[in-house]
């Protein structure tokens, strides 16, 4: 694939994704579930395959050729990701994904610091991965959780959010992009306000990193979490970026091999920097794949990907608005290509099940965001989420399928 920004051959890009040529129930697959997990291009699949065929060895421990190659692949994923996110590699902890990354901050940064009387601010639109770890911390420390609410378009009420940032607040943890509403939060401005008040910030970047250019240094947060499988990379890969001052002050969360300088029965001296948080054998093949995914996304250009997805979103939203009885949840001014919806008189799961018979993959359910469902007073929604490898023709075919299914359920 030879990507030239603005003149990208998106049909050629799509052809890089083997799974997209599949049929499901005798119909061409329309994969509109990329917010759940992204599909993988041939280059990523080949990198994982190549690792096991040619380089398979453990990292760091071996001096033999394969061991150095495996270590080189693993470490090059770190440096590629660091460049992609505009951060330093020695501030990037490689881990299994956002869930692990947030738990690492919860156990290693928050648990030793927070105490009764402290507060953590979250938002209404958080994924459970950015709620439950904080509830566990709150239970164990006596800290309380406060919630920033959203307006009718699914945007954060910034005045209310800032009014919550009182001196007891030690941490503000929020998502960059909502996995349900698509809302893009103004994280730079929010982090600036938090910083003025001495509040540490954690951004859940799961749904941002795959879809727009990222400059973590410019955001000005303290922690930023990403997950590789939504970035066209393998499952079980991800990273936590943390300011070096935090990393240096954080005790290890999980102990074992690879994270030490010296172990004696009297005590252990831990490794410096990210390695202190990378105990045990990592997902080396996965990170070889994630390195290839970062190369792939970088070659396409994140601004180019964002523009493509915004064009798809615009067509998709216009088309959905023509479907009688369809309600869209989340119409933020700055929005990623995620559309949650319901159709009057139809259950979300019935819609998704019938759409599956038409070859269409969407998600139905609570999207790991119960508090958001409670806010809207619904148990579930349908969610269609697009990526750069989707097409305008798929959008038209989706709307035709939805119209057919709606009639069956009406
Ligand atoms: N946060 C958000 C906003 C998400 O969309 C997801 C994945 N659905 C996660 C966190 C959790 O990511 P992972 O399961 O890959 O750790």
Short mmCIF file of C-alpha atoms and ligand atoms in Angstrom, two decimals:
data_model
loop_
_atom_site.label_atom_id
_atom_site.label_comp_id
_atom_site.label_asym_id
_atom_site.label_seq_id
_atom_site.Cartn_x
_atom_site.Cartn_y
_atom_site.Cartn_z
CA UNK A 1 0.00 0.00 0.00
CA UNK A 2 1.36 3.37 -0.97
CA UNK A 3 -0.47 6.06 0.96
CA UNK A 4 -0.40 9.66 -0.18
CA UNK A 5 -2.42 12.00 2.06
CA UNK A 6 -5.51 13.51 0.39
CA UNK A 7 -5.27 11.20 -2.58
CA UNK A 8 -5.43 7.97 -0.65
CA UNK A 9 -6.84 5.04 -2.55
CA UNK A 10 -9.26 3.91 0.14
CA UNK A 11 -10.33 0.89 -1.89
CA UNK A 12 -6.69 -0.28 -1.85
CA UNK A 13 -6.53 0.39 1.89
CA UNK A 14 -9.65 -1.69 2.43
CA UNK A 15 -8.12 -4.51 0.38
CA UNK A 16 -5.38 -4.73 3.03
CA UNK A 17 -7.94 -6.18 5.48
CA UNK A 18 -8.52 -9.89 4.74
CA UNK A 19 -11.54 -10.26 7.03
CA UNK A 20 -13.47 -7.56 5.17
CA UNK A 21 -13.79 -9.86 2.14
CA UNK A 22 -15.80 -12.35 4.23
CA UNK A 23 -19.42 -13.20 3.89
CA UNK A 24 -21.68 -13.61 6.92
CA UNK A 25 -24.96 -15.53 6.56
CA UNK A 26 -24.40 -15.45 2.81
CA UNK A 27 -24.12 -11.63 2.70
CA UNK A 28 -21.00 -9.45 2.37
CA UNK A 29 -19.77 -8.52 5.85
CA UNK A 30 -20.43 -4.91 6.87
CA UNK A 31 -18.25 -4.43 9.93
CA UNK A 32 -19.54 -1.45 11.89
CA UNK A 33 -18.14 -2.46 15.27
CA UNK A 34 -14.69 -0.90 15.24
CA UNK A 35 -15.22 0.88 18.58
CA UNK A 36 -15.39 -2.60 20.05
CA UNK A 37 -12.29 -3.83 18.28
CA UNK A 38 -10.64 -2.74 15.06
CA UNK A 39 -9.90 -5.02 12.12
CA UNK A 40 -6.28 -5.84 11.29
CA UNK A 41 -4.44 -5.18 8.02
CA UNK A 42 -2.30 -7.84 6.38
CA UNK A 43 0.88 -6.04 7.58
CA UNK A 44 -0.11 -6.57 11.21
CA UNK A 45 -1.12 -10.19 10.71
CA UNK A 46 2.16 -10.79 8.84
CA UNK A 47 4.21 -9.20 11.65
CA UNK A 48 2.69 -11.54 14.24
CA UNK A 49 3.12 -14.52 11.92
CA UNK A 50 6.72 -13.53 11.16
CA UNK A 51 7.53 -13.23 14.84
CA UNK A 52 6.51 -16.82 15.54
CA UNK A 53 8.05 -18.17 12.32
CA UNK A 54 11.41 -16.42 12.51
CA UNK A 55 12.13 -14.61 15.76
CA UNK A 56 10.29 -16.36 18.59
CA UNK A 57 12.28 -15.99 21.82
CA UNK A 58 11.83 -14.25 25.13
CA UNK A 59 12.80 -10.64 25.64
CA UNK A 60 15.79 -9.33 27.61
CA UNK A 61 16.86 -12.61 29.21
CA UNK A 62 18.63 -14.20 26.25
CA UNK A 63 21.89 -13.12 24.64
CA UNK A 64 21.37 -15.31 21.56
CA UNK A 65 20.35 -13.86 18.20
CA UNK A 66 16.66 -14.69 18.46
CA UNK A 67 16.53 -13.21 21.95
CA UNK A 68 18.02 -9.93 20.71
CA UNK A 69 15.64 -9.86 17.74
CA UNK A 70 12.62 -10.40 20.00
CA UNK A 71 13.85 -7.68 22.37
CA UNK A 72 14.45 -5.36 19.44
CA UNK A 73 10.91 -5.92 18.11
CA UNK A 74 9.39 -5.33 21.55
CA UNK A 75 11.46 -2.19 22.21
CA UNK A 76 10.87 -0.84 18.72
CA UNK A 77 7.12 -1.03 19.40
CA UNK A 78 7.75 1.19 22.42
CA UNK A 79 9.72 3.75 20.42
CA UNK A 80 7.25 3.73 17.51
CA UNK A 81 4.35 4.26 19.92
CA UNK A 82 6.26 7.02 21.69
CA UNK A 83 6.74 8.86 18.39
CA UNK A 84 3.10 8.27 17.45
CA UNK A 85 1.89 9.75 20.74
CA UNK A 86 4.61 12.44 20.97
CA UNK A 87 5.98 11.25 24.32
CA UNK A 88 9.27 9.85 25.59
CA UNK A 89 9.76 6.08 25.35
CA UNK A 90 11.09 5.97 28.91
CA UNK A 91 7.70 7.23 30.10
CA UNK A 92 5.70 4.57 28.26
CA UNK A 93 4.72 1.39 30.10
CA UNK A 94 3.74 -1.41 27.73
CA UNK A 95 0.83 -3.47 29.02
CA UNK A 96 -2.22 -5.43 27.91
CA UNK A 97 -4.48 -2.44 27.21
CA UNK A 98 -6.40 0.40 28.74
CA UNK A 99 -7.98 -1.70 31.47
CA UNK A 100 -4.56 -2.72 32.78
CA UNK A 101 -3.17 0.79 32.31
CA UNK A 102 -5.92 2.40 34.42
CA UNK A 103 -5.65 -0.27 37.08
CA UNK A 104 -1.91 0.36 37.23
CA UNK A 105 -2.56 4.01 38.04
CA UNK A 106 -5.30 3.04 40.51
CA UNK A 107 -3.15 0.58 42.44
CA UNK A 108 0.25 2.13 42.09
CA UNK A 109 -0.42 5.86 42.11
CA UNK A 110 -3.82 6.36 43.78
CA UNK A 111 -4.01 3.65 46.43
CA UNK A 112 -0.88 4.71 48.32
CA UNK A 113 -1.83 8.40 48.16
CA UNK A 114 -5.55 8.85 48.59
CA UNK A 115 -7.22 8.99 51.99
CA UNK A 116 -10.61 9.66 53.56
CA UNK A 117 -11.80 13.13 52.62
CA UNK A 118 -10.14 13.05 49.17
CA UNK A 119 -12.20 12.99 45.99
CA UNK A 120 -11.90 11.58 42.48
CA UNK A 121 -13.84 13.23 39.65
CA UNK A 122 -15.15 11.07 36.78
CA UNK A 123 -17.65 11.86 34.05
CA UNK A 124 -21.06 10.43 33.19
CA UNK A 125 -19.72 9.03 29.91
CA UNK A 126 -16.91 6.82 31.30
CA UNK A 127 -16.40 3.20 30.29
CA UNK A 128 -16.52 0.80 33.24
CA UNK A 129 -12.73 0.47 32.89
CA UNK A 130 -12.50 4.08 34.04
CA UNK A 131 -15.07 3.72 36.84
CA UNK A 132 -14.65 0.40 38.61
CA UNK A 133 -10.91 0.74 39.43
CA UNK A 134 -11.70 4.09 41.09
CA UNK A 135 -14.55 2.57 43.06
CA UNK A 136 -12.11 -0.07 44.34
CA UNK A 137 -9.67 2.69 45.32
CA UNK A 138 -12.46 4.68 46.97
CA UNK A 139 -13.60 1.65 48.99
CA UNK A 140 -10.10 1.04 50.26
CA UNK A 141 -9.09 4.63 50.99
CA UNK A 142 -12.36 6.30 52.00
CA UNK A 143 -12.12 8.74 49.09
CA UNK A 144 -15.36 9.74 47.35
CA UNK A 145 -16.28 9.83 43.66
CA UNK A 146 -17.94 12.85 42.09
CA UNK A 147 -19.48 12.88 38.63
CA UNK A 148 -19.35 15.48 35.88
CA UNK A 149 -22.62 15.46 33.93
CA UNK A 150 -23.47 15.88 30.24
CA UNK A 151 -25.89 18.09 28.35
CA UNK A 152 -28.66 16.96 25.98
CA UNK A 153 -26.20 16.66 23.07
CA UNK A 154 -23.94 14.39 25.09
CA UNK A 155 -21.25 16.99 25.75
CA UNK A 156 -19.65 17.60 29.12
CA UNK A 157 -21.11 20.48 31.08
CA UNK A 158 -17.77 22.22 31.56
CA UNK A 159 -19.04 24.75 34.11
CA UNK A 160 -20.38 21.97 36.29
CA UNK A 161 -17.15 19.98 35.79
CA UNK A 162 -15.00 22.92 36.88
CA UNK A 163 -17.26 23.56 39.86
CA UNK A 164 -16.43 20.02 41.03
CA UNK A 165 -12.68 20.70 41.01
CA UNK A 166 -12.42 21.68 44.67
CA UNK A 167 -9.33 21.30 46.88
CA UNK A 168 -10.28 17.75 48.03
CA UNK A 169 -10.05 16.49 44.45
CA UNK A 170 -6.81 14.59 43.86
CA UNK A 171 -7.60 13.03 40.49
CA UNK A 172 -9.71 13.80 37.45
CA UNK A 173 -10.10 10.75 35.19
CA UNK A 174 -11.98 11.12 31.93
CA UNK A 175 -12.27 9.71 28.48
CA UNK A 176 -10.88 11.56 25.48
CA UNK A 177 -13.61 10.19 23.19
CA UNK A 178 -16.81 8.51 24.39
CA UNK A 179 -17.21 4.92 23.16
CA UNK A 180 -21.01 5.34 23.20
CA UNK A 181 -21.72 8.94 22.16
CA UNK A 182 -18.63 9.63 20.07
CA UNK A 183 -18.21 12.92 21.97
CA UNK A 184 -14.68 14.28 21.75
CA UNK A 185 -13.89 16.00 25.03
CA UNK A 186 -11.77 19.18 25.07
CA UNK A 187 -9.11 17.41 27.12
CA UNK A 188 -6.46 20.07 26.63
CA UNK A 189 -8.60 22.80 28.14
CA UNK A 190 -9.86 20.49 30.90
CA UNK A 191 -6.34 19.38 31.85
CA UNK A 192 -5.22 23.02 31.97
CA UNK A 193 -8.02 23.82 34.43
CA UNK A 194 -7.19 20.76 36.54
CA UNK A 195 -3.49 21.57 36.55
CA UNK A 196 -4.14 25.14 37.72
CA UNK A 197 -5.81 23.57 40.76
CA UNK A 198 -3.03 21.01 41.33
CA UNK A 199 -5.25 18.08 40.29
CA UNK A 200 -3.68 15.08 38.56
CA UNK A 201 -5.38 14.02 35.31
CA UNK A 202 -5.79 10.66 33.62
CA UNK A 203 -7.14 10.45 30.09
CA UNK A 204 -8.62 7.24 28.69
CA UNK A 205 -7.51 7.45 25.08
CA UNK A 206 -8.95 4.09 23.93
CA UNK A 207 -11.26 5.68 21.39
CA UNK A 208 -9.04 8.62 20.45
CA UNK A 209 -5.71 7.02 19.50
CA UNK A 210 -7.20 5.01 16.59
CA UNK A 211 -8.98 7.96 15.01
CA UNK A 212 -7.15 11.29 15.26
CA UNK A 213 -3.65 12.70 15.48
CA UNK A 214 -2.51 12.63 19.10
CA UNK A 215 -0.04 14.86 20.86
CA UNK A 216 -0.05 13.82 24.49
CA UNK A 217 2.63 16.35 25.40
CA UNK A 218 0.33 19.13 24.17
CA UNK A 219 -2.69 17.79 26.09
CA UNK A 220 -0.84 18.36 29.34
CA UNK A 221 -2.31 15.40 31.26
CA UNK A 222 -0.47 13.27 33.82
CA UNK A 223 -1.50 9.82 32.56
CA UNK A 224 -2.80 8.69 29.16
CA UNK A 225 -4.01 5.14 28.46
CA UNK A 226 -4.35 3.42 25.09
CA UNK A 227 -5.32 -0.03 23.85
CA UNK A 228 -3.70 -1.60 20.78
CA UNK A 229 -6.57 -3.73 19.51
CA UNK A 230 -8.66 -0.67 18.63
CA UNK A 231 -5.67 0.79 16.70
CA UNK A 232 -5.61 -1.96 14.07
CA UNK A 233 -3.18 -3.85 16.32
CA UNK A 234 -3.41 -7.19 18.14
CA UNK A 235 -5.48 -7.83 21.25
CA UNK A 236 -3.66 -7.85 24.57
CA UNK A 237 -1.45 -4.86 23.74
CA UNK A 238 -1.57 -1.30 24.98
CA UNK A 239 0.29 1.31 26.94
CA UNK A 240 0.21 3.76 29.78
CA UNK A 241 2.01 7.02 29.35
CA UNK A 242 2.89 8.63 32.69
CA UNK A 243 4.93 11.70 33.54
CA UNK A 244 8.36 10.52 34.63
CA UNK A 245 7.96 12.18 38.03
CA UNK A 246 4.90 9.98 38.67
CA UNK A 247 6.53 6.81 37.32
CA UNK A 248 9.56 7.34 39.54
CA UNK A 249 7.36 7.82 42.60
CA UNK A 250 5.08 4.84 41.94
CA UNK A 251 5.73 1.49 43.65
CA UNK A 252 5.42 -1.63 41.48
CA UNK A 253 1.93 -3.01 41.04
CA UNK A 254 2.82 -6.57 39.97
CA UNK A 255 6.05 -8.25 41.01
CA UNK A 256 8.10 -10.88 39.19
CA UNK A 257 10.84 -11.27 36.62
CA UNK A 258 11.94 -8.48 34.26
CA UNK A 259 11.02 -5.69 36.67
CA UNK A 260 14.04 -5.95 38.99
CA UNK A 261 17.70 -4.92 39.21
CA UNK A 262 18.58 -7.33 42.00
CA UNK A 263 16.64 -9.79 44.12
CA UNK A 264 17.82 -11.01 47.55
CA UNK A 265 15.68 -12.68 50.15
CA UNK A 266 16.33 -9.62 52.28
CA UNK A 267 14.77 -7.38 49.66
CA UNK A 268 14.59 -6.44 45.97
CA UNK A 269 15.90 -3.47 44.04
CA UNK A 270 13.44 -2.66 41.29
CA UNK A 271 14.22 -1.66 37.71
CA UNK A 272 13.91 2.00 36.77
CA UNK A 273 11.24 3.56 34.58
CA UNK A 274 8.61 1.65 32.66
CA UNK A 275 10.27 -1.73 33.15
CA UNK A 276 9.39 -1.66 36.85
CA UNK A 277 5.78 -2.12 35.75
CA UNK A 278 6.37 -4.82 33.13
CA UNK A 279 6.75 -7.98 35.23
CA UNK A 280 6.77 -11.34 33.46
CA UNK A 281 6.88 -12.28 29.81
CA UNK A 282 4.99 -9.70 27.78
CA UNK A 283 2.87 -10.24 24.67
CA UNK A 284 5.94 -10.00 22.43
CA UNK A 285 4.23 -11.19 19.24
CA UNK A 286 1.40 -8.77 19.96
CA UNK A 287 3.80 -5.85 20.29
CA UNK A 288 5.56 -6.86 17.05
CA UNK A 289 2.07 -6.54 15.53
CA UNK A 290 1.36 -3.25 17.28
CA UNK A 291 4.64 -1.83 15.93
CA UNK A 292 3.42 -2.78 12.43
CA UNK A 293 0.00 -1.23 13.17
CA UNK A 294 1.61 2.05 14.21
CA UNK A 295 3.67 2.00 10.99
CA UNK A 296 0.51 1.35 9.00
CA UNK A 297 -1.50 4.16 10.64
CA UNK A 298 1.45 6.55 10.38
CA UNK A 299 1.89 5.83 6.67
CA UNK A 300 -1.78 6.60 6.09
CA UNK A 301 -1.54 9.68 8.30
CA UNK A 302 -3.82 10.20 11.28
CA UNK A 303 -5.14 13.52 9.92
CA UNK A 304 -6.02 11.69 6.73
CA UNK A 305 -7.75 8.92 8.69
CA UNK A 306 -9.66 11.48 10.72
CA UNK A 307 -10.86 13.31 7.60
CA UNK A 308 -11.97 10.04 6.01
CA UNK A 309 -13.89 8.98 9.10
CA UNK A 310 -15.52 12.40 9.46
CA UNK A 311 -16.75 12.17 5.86
CA UNK A 312 -18.17 8.71 6.57
CA UNK A 313 -19.78 9.95 9.80
CA UNK A 314 -21.42 12.89 8.09
CA UNK A 315 -23.00 10.68 5.38
CA UNK A 316 -23.98 8.07 7.98
CA UNK A 317 -25.65 10.57 10.31
CA UNK A 318 -27.61 12.18 7.45
CA UNK A 319 -28.79 8.76 6.27
CA UNK A 320 -29.82 7.61 9.75
CA UNK A 321 -31.84 10.77 10.29
CA UNK A 322 -34.06 9.70 7.38
CA UNK A 323 -35.04 6.45 9.14
CA UNK A 324 -38.47 6.93 10.77
CA UNK A 325 -38.54 6.56 14.57
CA UNK A 326 -34.74 6.52 14.91
CA UNK A 327 -33.22 8.39 17.83
CA UNK A 328 -29.51 9.17 17.95
CA UNK A 329 -27.77 9.35 21.34
CA UNK A 330 -24.99 11.91 21.26
CA UNK A 331 -24.79 14.80 18.84
CA UNK A 332 -21.74 16.64 20.07
CA UNK A 333 -20.23 19.36 17.89
CA UNK A 334 -16.91 17.47 17.96
CA UNK A 335 -17.73 13.83 17.45
CA UNK A 336 -15.96 10.63 16.35
CA UNK A 337 -17.55 8.10 13.98
CA UNK A 338 -19.57 6.30 16.64
CA UNK A 339 -23.37 6.43 16.46
CA UNK A 340 -25.59 5.04 19.20
CA UNK A 341 -29.26 4.79 18.33
CA UNK A 342 -32.60 3.19 19.07
CA UNK A 343 -35.65 2.73 16.88
CA UNK A 344 -39.03 3.31 18.45
CA UNK A 345 -40.76 0.03 19.30
CA UNK A 346 -37.70 -2.17 18.64
CA UNK A 347 -35.33 -3.70 21.17
CA UNK A 348 -31.64 -3.00 20.59
CA UNK A 349 -30.72 -6.71 20.72
CA UNK A 350 -33.49 -7.67 18.27
CA UNK A 351 -32.25 -5.03 15.84
CA UNK A 352 -28.64 -6.19 16.12
CA UNK A 353 -29.61 -9.85 15.77
CA UNK A 354 -31.66 -9.23 12.63
CA UNK A 355 -28.94 -6.99 11.20
CA UNK A 356 -26.43 -9.80 11.74
CA UNK A 357 -28.57 -11.97 9.44
CA UNK A 358 -28.05 -9.23 6.82
CA UNK A 359 -24.28 -9.49 7.27
CA UNK A 360 -24.11 -6.34 9.40
CA UNK A 361 -22.03 -6.35 12.61
CA UNK A 362 -23.01 -3.70 15.14
CA UNK A 363 -22.99 -3.82 18.92
CA UNK A 364 -26.09 -3.73 21.09
CA UNK A 365 -26.10 -3.46 24.87
CA UNK A 366 -24.83 -1.11 27.53
CA UNK A 367 -21.36 -0.74 25.95
CA UNK A 368 -19.74 -1.04 29.41
CA UNK A 369 -21.28 2.31 30.28
CA UNK A 370 -24.14 1.57 32.70
CA UNK A 371 -24.17 5.08 34.22
CA UNK A 372 -24.70 6.57 30.76
CA UNK A 373 -27.59 4.18 30.07
CA UNK A 374 -29.08 5.16 33.46
CA UNK A 375 -28.82 8.82 32.43
CA UNK A 376 -30.79 8.18 29.24
CA UNK A 377 -33.21 5.82 31.03
CA UNK A 378 -32.62 2.97 28.57
CA UNK A 379 -31.17 -0.50 29.25
CA UNK A 380 -29.32 -0.67 25.94
CA UNK A 381 -28.68 1.01 22.62
CA UNK A 382 -27.46 -0.11 19.23
CA UNK A 383 -24.04 1.23 18.36
CA UNK A 384 -22.59 1.43 14.87
CA UNK A 385 -18.95 2.50 14.81
CA UNK A 386 -16.99 3.16 11.65
CA UNK A 387 -13.35 3.18 10.71
CA UNK A 388 -11.28 4.37 7.76
CA UNK A 389 -11.64 1.00 6.00
CA UNK A 390 -15.42 1.31 5.78
CA UNK A 391 -17.07 2.66 2.64
CA UNK A 392 -19.92 4.92 1.59
CA UNK A 393 -21.48 1.91 -0.19
CA UNK A 394 -21.54 0.05 3.13
CA UNK A 395 -23.40 2.96 4.70
CA UNK A 396 -26.05 2.79 1.97
CA UNK A 397 -26.31 -0.99 2.34
CA UNK A 398 -26.56 -0.60 6.13
CA UNK A 399 -29.46 1.83 5.84
CA UNK A 400 -31.24 -0.50 3.38
CA UNK A 401 -30.77 -3.40 5.84
CA UNK A 402 -31.92 -1.27 8.78
CA UNK A 403 -35.05 -0.16 6.93
CA UNK A 404 -35.89 -3.79 6.12
CA UNK A 405 -35.29 -4.93 9.71
CA UNK A 406 -37.27 -2.03 11.15
CA UNK A 407 -40.31 -3.08 9.16
CA UNK A 408 -40.01 -6.65 10.47
CA UNK A 409 -39.99 -5.39 14.06
CA UNK A 410 -42.59 -2.65 13.72
N1 LIG B 1 -12.22 2.72 27.69
C1 LIG B 1 -12.96 2.89 26.59
C2 LIG B 1 -13.51 4.26 26.27
C3 LIG B 1 -13.22 1.80 25.76
O1 LIG B 1 -13.97 1.97 24.66
C4 LIG B 1 -12.67 0.54 26.08
C5 LIG B 1 -12.93 -0.68 25.22
N2 LIG B 1 -14.27 -0.88 24.89
C6 LIG B 1 -11.90 0.42 27.23
C7 LIG B 1 -11.69 1.53 28.01
C8 LIG B 1 -11.28 -0.88 27.65
O2 LIG B 1 -10.30 -1.27 26.76
P1 LIG B 1 -9.58 -2.68 26.90
O3 LIG B 1 -10.66 -3.67 27.19
O4 LIG B 1 -8.94 -2.89 25.58
O5 LIG B 1 -8.63 -2.60 28.01
#
